[in-house]
Every structure is written in structure tokens, then in C-alpha cells.
CSV table of C-alpha atoms (C1' of nucleotides) in Angstrom, one decimal:
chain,number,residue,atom,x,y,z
A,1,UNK,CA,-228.1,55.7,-74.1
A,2,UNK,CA,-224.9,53.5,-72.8
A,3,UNK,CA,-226.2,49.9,-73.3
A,4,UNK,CA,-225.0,49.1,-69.9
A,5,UNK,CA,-228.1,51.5,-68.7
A,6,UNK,CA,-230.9,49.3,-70.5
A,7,UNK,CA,-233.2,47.8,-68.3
A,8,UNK,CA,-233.0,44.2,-68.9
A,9,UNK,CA,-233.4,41.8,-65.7
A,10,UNK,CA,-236.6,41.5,-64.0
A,11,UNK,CA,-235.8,41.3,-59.8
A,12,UNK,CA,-235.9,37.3,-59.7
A,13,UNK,CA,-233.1,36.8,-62.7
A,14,UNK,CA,-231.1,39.8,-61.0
A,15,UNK,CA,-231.4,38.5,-57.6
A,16,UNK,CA,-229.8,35.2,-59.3
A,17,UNK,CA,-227.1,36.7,-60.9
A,18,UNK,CA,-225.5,38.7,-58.0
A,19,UNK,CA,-226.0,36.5,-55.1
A,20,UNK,CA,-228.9,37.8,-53.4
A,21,UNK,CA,-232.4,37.5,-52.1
A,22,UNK,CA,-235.1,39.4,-53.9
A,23,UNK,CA,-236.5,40.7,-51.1
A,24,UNK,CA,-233.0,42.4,-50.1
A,25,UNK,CA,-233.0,44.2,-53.3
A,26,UNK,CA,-236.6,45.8,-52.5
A,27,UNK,CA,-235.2,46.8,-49.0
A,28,UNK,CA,-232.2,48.3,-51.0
A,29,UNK,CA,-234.6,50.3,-53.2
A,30,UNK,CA,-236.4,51.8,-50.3
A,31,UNK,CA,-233.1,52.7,-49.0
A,32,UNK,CA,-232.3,54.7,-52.3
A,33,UNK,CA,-229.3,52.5,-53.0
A,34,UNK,CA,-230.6,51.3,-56.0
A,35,UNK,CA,-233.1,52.9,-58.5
A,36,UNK,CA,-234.2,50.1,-61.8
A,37,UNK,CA,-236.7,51.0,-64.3
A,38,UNK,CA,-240.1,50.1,-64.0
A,39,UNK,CA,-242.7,48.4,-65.9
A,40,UNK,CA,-246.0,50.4,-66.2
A,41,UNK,CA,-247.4,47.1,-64.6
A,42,UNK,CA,-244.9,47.8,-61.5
A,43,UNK,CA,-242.2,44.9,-62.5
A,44,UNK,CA,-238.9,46.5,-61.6
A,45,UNK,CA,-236.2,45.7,-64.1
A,46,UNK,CA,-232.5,46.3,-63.6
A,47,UNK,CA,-229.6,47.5,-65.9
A,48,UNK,CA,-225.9,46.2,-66.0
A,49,UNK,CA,-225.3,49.4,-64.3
A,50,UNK,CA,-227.5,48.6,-61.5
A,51,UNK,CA,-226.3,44.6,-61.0
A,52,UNK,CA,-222.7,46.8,-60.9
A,53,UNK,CA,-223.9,48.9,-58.3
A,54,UNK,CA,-225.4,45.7,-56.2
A,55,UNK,CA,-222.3,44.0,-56.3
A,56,UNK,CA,-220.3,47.2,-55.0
A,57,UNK,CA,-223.3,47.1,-51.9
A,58,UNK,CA,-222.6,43.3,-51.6
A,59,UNK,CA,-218.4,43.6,-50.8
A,60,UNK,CA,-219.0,46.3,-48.2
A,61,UNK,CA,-221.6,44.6,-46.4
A,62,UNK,CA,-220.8,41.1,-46.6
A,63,UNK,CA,-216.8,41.5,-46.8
A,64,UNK,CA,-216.1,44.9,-45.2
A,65,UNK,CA,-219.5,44.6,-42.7
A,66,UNK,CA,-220.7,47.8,-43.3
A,67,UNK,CA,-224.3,48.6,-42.4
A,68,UNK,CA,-226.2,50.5,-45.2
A,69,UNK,CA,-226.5,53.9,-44.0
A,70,UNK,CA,-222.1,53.3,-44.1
A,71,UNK,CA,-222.9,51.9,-47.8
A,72,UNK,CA,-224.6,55.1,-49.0
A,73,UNK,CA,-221.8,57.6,-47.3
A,74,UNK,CA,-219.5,55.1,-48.9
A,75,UNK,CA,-220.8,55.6,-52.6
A,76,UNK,CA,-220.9,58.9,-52.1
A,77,UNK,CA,-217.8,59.3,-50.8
A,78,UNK,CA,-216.0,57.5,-53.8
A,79,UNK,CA,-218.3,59.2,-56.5
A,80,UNK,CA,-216.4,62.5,-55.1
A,81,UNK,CA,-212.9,60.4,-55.3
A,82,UNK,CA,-213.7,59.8,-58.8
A,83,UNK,CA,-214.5,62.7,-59.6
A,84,UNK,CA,-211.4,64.6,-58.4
A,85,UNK,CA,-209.1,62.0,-59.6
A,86,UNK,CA,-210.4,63.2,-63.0
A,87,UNK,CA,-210.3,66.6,-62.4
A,88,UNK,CA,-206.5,66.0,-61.5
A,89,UNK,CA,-205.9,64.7,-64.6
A,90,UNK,CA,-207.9,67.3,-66.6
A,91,UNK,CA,-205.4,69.7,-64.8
A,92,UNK,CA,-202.2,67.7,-65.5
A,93,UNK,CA,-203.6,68.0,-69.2
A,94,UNK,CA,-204.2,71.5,-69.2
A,95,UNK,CA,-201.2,72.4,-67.8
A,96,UNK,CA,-198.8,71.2,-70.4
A,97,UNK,CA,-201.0,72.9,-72.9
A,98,UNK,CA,-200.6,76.1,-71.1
A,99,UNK,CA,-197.3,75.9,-71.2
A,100,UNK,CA,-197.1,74.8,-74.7
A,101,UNK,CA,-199.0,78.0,-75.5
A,102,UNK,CA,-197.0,80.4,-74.0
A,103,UNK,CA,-193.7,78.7,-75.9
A,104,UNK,CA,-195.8,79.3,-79.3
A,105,UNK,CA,-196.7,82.4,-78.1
A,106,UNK,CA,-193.0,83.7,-78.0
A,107,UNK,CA,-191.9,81.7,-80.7
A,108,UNK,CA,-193.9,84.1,-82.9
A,109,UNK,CA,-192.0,86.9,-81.6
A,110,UNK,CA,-188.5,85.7,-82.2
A,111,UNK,CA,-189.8,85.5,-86.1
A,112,UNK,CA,-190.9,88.8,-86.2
A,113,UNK,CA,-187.8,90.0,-84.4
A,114,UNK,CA,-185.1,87.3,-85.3
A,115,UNK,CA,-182.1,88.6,-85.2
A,116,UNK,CA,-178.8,88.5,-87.5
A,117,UNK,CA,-178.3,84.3,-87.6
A,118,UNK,CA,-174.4,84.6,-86.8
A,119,UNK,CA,-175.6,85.5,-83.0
A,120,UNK,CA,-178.5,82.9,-82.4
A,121,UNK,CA,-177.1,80.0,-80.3
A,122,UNK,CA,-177.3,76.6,-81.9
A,123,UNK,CA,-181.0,75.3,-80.8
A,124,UNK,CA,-183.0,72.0,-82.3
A,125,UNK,CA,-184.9,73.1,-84.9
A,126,UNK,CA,-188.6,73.0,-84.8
A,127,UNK,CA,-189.7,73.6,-88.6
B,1,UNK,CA,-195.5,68.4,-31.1
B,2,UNK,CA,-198.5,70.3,-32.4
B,3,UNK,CA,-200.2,71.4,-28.6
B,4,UNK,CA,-203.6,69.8,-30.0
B,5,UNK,CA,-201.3,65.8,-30.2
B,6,UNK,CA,-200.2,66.1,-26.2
B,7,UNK,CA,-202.1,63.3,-24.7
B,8,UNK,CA,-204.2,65.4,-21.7
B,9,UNK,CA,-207.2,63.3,-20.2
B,10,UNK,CA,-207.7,60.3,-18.8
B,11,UNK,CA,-210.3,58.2,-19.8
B,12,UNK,CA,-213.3,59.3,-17.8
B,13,UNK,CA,-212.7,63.1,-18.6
B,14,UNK,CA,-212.6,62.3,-22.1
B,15,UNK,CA,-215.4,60.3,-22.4
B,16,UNK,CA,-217.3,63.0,-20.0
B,17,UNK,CA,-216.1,66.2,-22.5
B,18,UNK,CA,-217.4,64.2,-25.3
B,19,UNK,CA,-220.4,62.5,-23.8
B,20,UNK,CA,-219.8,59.0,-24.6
B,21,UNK,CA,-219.2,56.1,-22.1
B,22,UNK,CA,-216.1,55.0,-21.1
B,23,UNK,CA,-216.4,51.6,-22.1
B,24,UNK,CA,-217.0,52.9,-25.8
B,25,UNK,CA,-213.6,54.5,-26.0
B,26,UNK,CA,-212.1,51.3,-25.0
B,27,UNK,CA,-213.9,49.5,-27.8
B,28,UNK,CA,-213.0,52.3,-30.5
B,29,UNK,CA,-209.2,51.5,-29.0
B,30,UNK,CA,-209.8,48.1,-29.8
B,31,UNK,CA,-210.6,48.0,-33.5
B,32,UNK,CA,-208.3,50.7,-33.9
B,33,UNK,CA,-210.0,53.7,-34.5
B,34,UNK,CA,-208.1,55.6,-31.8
B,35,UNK,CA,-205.1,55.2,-30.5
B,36,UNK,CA,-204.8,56.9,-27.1
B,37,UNK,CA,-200.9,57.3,-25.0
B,38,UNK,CA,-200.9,55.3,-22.6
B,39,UNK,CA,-199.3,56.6,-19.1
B,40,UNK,CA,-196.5,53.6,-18.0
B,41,UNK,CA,-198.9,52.1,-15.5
B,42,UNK,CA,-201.2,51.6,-18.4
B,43,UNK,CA,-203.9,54.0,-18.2
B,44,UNK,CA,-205.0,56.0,-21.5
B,45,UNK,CA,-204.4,59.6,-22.2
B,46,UNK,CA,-206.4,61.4,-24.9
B,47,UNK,CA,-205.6,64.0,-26.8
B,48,UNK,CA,-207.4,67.2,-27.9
B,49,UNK,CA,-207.1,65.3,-31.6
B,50,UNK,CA,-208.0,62.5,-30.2
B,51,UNK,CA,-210.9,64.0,-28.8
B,52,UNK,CA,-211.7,65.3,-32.7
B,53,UNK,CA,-211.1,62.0,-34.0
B,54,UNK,CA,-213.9,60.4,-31.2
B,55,UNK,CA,-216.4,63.6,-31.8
B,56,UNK,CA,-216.4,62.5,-35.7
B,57,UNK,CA,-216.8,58.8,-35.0
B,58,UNK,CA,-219.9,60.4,-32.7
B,59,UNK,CA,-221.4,62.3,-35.6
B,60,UNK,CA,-221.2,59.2,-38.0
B,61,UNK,CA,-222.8,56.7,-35.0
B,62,UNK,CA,-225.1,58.9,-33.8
B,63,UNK,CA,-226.4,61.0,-36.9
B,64,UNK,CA,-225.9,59.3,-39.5
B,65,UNK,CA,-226.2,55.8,-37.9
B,66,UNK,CA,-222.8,54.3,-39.2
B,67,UNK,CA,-221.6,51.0,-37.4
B,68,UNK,CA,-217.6,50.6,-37.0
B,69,UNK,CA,-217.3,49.0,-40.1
B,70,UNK,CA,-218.7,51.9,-42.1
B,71,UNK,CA,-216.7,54.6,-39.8
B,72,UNK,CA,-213.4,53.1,-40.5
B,73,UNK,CA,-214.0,53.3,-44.6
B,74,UNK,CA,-215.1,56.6,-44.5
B,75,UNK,CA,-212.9,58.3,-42.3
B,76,UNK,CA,-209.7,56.3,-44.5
B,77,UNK,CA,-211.8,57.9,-47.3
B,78,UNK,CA,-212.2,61.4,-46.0
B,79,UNK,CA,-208.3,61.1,-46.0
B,80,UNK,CA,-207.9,60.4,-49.3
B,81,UNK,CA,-210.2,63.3,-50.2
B,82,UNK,CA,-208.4,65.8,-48.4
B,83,UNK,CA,-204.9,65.1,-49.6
B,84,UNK,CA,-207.0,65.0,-53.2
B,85,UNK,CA,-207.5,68.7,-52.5
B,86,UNK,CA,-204.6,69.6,-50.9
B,87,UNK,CA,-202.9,67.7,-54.3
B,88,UNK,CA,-205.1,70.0,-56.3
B,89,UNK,CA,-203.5,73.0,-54.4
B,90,UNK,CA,-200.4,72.5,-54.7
B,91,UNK,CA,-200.8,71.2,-58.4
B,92,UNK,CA,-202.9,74.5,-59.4
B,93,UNK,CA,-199.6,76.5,-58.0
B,94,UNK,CA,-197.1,74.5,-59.5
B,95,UNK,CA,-198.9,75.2,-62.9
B,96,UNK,CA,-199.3,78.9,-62.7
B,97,UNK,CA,-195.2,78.9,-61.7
B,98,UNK,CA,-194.4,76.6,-64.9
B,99,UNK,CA,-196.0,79.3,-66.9
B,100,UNK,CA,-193.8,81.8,-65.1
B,101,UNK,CA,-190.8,79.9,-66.2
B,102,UNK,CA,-191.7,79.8,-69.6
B,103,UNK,CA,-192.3,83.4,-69.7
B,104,UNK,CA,-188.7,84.2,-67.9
B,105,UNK,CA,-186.5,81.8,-69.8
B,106,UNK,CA,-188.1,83.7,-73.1
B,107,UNK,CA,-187.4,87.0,-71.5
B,108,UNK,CA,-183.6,86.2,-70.9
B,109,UNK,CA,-183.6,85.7,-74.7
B,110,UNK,CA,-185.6,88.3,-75.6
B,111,UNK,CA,-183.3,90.5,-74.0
B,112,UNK,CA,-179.7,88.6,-75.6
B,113,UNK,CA,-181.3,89.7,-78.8
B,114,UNK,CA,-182.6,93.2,-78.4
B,115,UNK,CA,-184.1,94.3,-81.6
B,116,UNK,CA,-183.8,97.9,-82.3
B,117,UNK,CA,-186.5,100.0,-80.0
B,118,UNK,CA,-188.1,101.5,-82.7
B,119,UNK,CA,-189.3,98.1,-84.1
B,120,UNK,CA,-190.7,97.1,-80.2
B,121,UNK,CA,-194.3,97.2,-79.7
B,122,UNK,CA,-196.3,98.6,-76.6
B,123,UNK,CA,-195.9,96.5,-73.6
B,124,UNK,CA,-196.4,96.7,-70.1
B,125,UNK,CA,-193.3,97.4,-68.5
B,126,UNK,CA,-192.3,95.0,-65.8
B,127,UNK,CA,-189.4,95.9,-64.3
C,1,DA,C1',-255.1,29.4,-64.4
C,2,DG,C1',-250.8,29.7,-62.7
C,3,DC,C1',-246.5,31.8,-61.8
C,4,DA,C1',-243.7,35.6,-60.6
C,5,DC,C1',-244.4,39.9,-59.4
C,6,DG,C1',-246.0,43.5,-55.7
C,7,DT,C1',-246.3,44.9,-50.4
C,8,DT,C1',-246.4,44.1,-45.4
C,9,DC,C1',-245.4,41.8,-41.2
C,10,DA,C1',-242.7,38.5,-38.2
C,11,DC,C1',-238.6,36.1,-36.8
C,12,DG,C1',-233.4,35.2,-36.0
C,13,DT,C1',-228.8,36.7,-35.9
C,14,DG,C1',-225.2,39.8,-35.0
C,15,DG,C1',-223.2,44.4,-33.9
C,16,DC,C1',-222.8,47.8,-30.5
C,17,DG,C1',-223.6,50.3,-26.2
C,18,DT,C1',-224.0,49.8,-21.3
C,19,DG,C1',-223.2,47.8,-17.0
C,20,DA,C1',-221.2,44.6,-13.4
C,21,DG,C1',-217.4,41.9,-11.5
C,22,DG,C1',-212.8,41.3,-10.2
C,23,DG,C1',-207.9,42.6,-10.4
C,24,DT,C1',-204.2,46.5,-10.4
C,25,DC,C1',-202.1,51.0,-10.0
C,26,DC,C1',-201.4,55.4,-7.5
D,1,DA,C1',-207.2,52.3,1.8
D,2,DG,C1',-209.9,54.0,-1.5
D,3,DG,C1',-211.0,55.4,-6.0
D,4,DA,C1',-210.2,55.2,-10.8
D,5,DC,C1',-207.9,52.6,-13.9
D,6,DC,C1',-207.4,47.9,-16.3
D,7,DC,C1',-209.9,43.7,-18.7
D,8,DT,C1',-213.7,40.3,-19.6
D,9,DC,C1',-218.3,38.8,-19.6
D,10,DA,C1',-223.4,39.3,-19.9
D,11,DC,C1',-227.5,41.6,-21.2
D,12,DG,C1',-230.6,44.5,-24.3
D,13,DC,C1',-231.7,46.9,-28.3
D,14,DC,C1',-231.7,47.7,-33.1
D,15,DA,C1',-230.4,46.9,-38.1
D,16,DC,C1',-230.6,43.8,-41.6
D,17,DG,C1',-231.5,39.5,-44.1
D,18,DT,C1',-234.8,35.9,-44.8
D,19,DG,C1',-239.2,34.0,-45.2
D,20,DA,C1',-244.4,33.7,-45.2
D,21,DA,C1',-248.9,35.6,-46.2
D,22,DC,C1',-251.7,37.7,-49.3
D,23,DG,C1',-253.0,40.5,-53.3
D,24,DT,C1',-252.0,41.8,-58.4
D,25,DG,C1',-250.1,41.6,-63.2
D,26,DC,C1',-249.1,38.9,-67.3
DNA sequence: AGCACGTTCACGTGGCGTGAGGGTCC
DNA sequence: AGGACCCTCACGCCACGTGAACGTGC
């Protein structure tokens, strides 16, 4: 498990170190914005990962004024972002490979069929 | 001009053929989430995509229960999604015709230096 | 035993939709 | 001249943050 996903904080400490009330991290909860770990006793206790998310629900409400139903379509919304932003580069990746293949691909034909070295043009050599 | 951008309505048609209040539109004009003509005496004239434009702010008010805040940020978003895709397209096209290439700069070669028939594997024919 | 946790309810503020009032264009 | 436009202001409702009351876990 990433270390940033340990459960750590108890809702007090991780009220403290983002800036908020307590109570509006329950009312987040209940929303589904946020999910921490919890005790068997009930205590919730938050990850990095969660004080991250917090802090992404703080600047759209407080500095963008976004409600939360915007907040969740928000998240969302970038999650997909993200996720095709990597997907681009997976492509941009795979693409020079592909072409890289299909150069290796004919370069073993020319050595099966080279042909007399007096009529190959001059070409960088690629050992 | 794309028939769907001519401004068309006046303000109280517009607001009736989407059922909002006219009042509403002018706000939306005001933080700048449409942007109707305006005739030279002043008054507004809406557009079939401006009508789109107000029928999605609708959905996100009304269904989902987005303020203005939150409907600005996601339709911004939305945009960035679609050109995403559209990127992806173009990018997925672009690959399979740099493989082309490849394949057709070999050929040219391939057919400079010709080895004798009887030495050519079976291939499909590609005229 | 005491403190921080849990939940539920109440209050205040602010955003947004709706409507009225008054001026202007056609 | 009248009706629909323009703008600004006022009211009401609902969402959200904050806090209090009261019970429970450590």
C-alpha cells in the first residue's frame, strides 16, 4: 500500500491541518466526497491522500465558490482529464515504437536480400 | 456562419423555448456564461447555440443542482475533454499513416534493389 | 473520569431565481 | 401610444458552514 493511503489522522488533527471545521468534514463524508478509514470503535481516521483530496474541495469552494454537488462533477471531471492525458502519452509512446518496428521489420529483409554493395547508396550505419 | 450561430430570438422567446425566466438569461449574460448579439438598439438575440449552451446550464442547475460557480468550471472542463478526444483522433490517424510511410519509403527501396524473383518469398500483392 | 469522538438539530449567511419599478426603443 | 425591451433593487428560498446538545468510545 502507497504510504500516502495510511490512515493516520483522527478528524480533530485533520480538521487542523487543512483549515477546516470538523463538522464540515462529516458533512463532506455524507456527501461521498471523502471516504477515511475507520476505527472498529467508529473514530474516522484520514490518509495523506484524503487531507489531498480536502484541500482540492477547499480551493473550489472557498476560492472558485463552487457548491458541492459542482465539487463532485468537478473531481470527476478532472479524474477523466487525467486519465486521457495519460492515455495520450501512452499513444505518443506507442507510436514511435510502432514505427520503430516496422523499420526493424524491413531491415531484416534488406540482409537477407542485400544486394551487390557497389549499388547501395551511402546510408549511416546502424551496426 | 454555421445556420445554428445566427442570433434568432429575442429574449422572451428564448427564455419561453427553454422554459427559464427572462431575468435568468440576463444574469447568465452577466457572469458570462452566454454571450447573446445584441440588435443596435440593444436588445439580445439568441441563437440556436445559444439556446444549447442555456439548455446545458439548465441540466447542471436543475438536475444536478450546480450553482454558477460550478457550471462555469465544468463546462471550461467539458471543453478540454472534447478537444482531448478529438486530439486522440486525430493522433490515432496520424499514427496509423506514420506506419504507412515507413512501409512506402521501404518499398521504394525494396524495389531500387530487386533481388532476383526466384529468391522472393510469397506476398500479397499490392498493386 | 474526562476528553474527543459520534450523531442530530438549529441558526446565519450568501447565492440564485423571481418579480416589481422605472426608463428607452420600435 | 403601447408593448417588450433595457437595468436596478428587493424579497424568498435553499445550500452550506458553524455551533450546541447529548450520547459513546478510549
Amino acid at each position: 500500500m502507497d504510504t500516502r493511503d495510511r490512515p493516520m489522522y483522527m478528524i480533530s488533527v485533520a480538521a487542523d491541518l487543512v483549515g477546516m471545521h470538523p463538522q464540515t468534514l462529516r458533512i463532506y463524508e455524507n456527501k461521498g466526497l471523502v471516504r477515511p478509514q475507520r476505527t472498529p470503535g467508529g473514530t474516522r481516521l484520514y490518509s495523506e491522500r484524503d487531507l489531498d483530496r480536502l484541500r482540492a474541495i477547499q480551493y473550489l469552494t472557498t476560492e472558485l465558490g463552487l457548491n458541492l454537488a459542482g465539487v463532485e462533477h468537478v473531481l470527476r471531471l478532472q479524474d477523466e482529464v487525467n486519465q486521457m492525458k495519460s492515455r495520450l502519452e501512452r499513444m505518443e509512446r506507442e507510436m514511435r515504437r510502432a514505427v520503430e518496428e516496422v523499420h526493424k521489420s524491413y531491415k531484416r529483409e534488406l540482409v537477407l536480400y542485400r544486394p551487390p554493395t557497389e549499388l547501395v547508396p551511402q546510408r549511416k550505419r546502424t551496426n
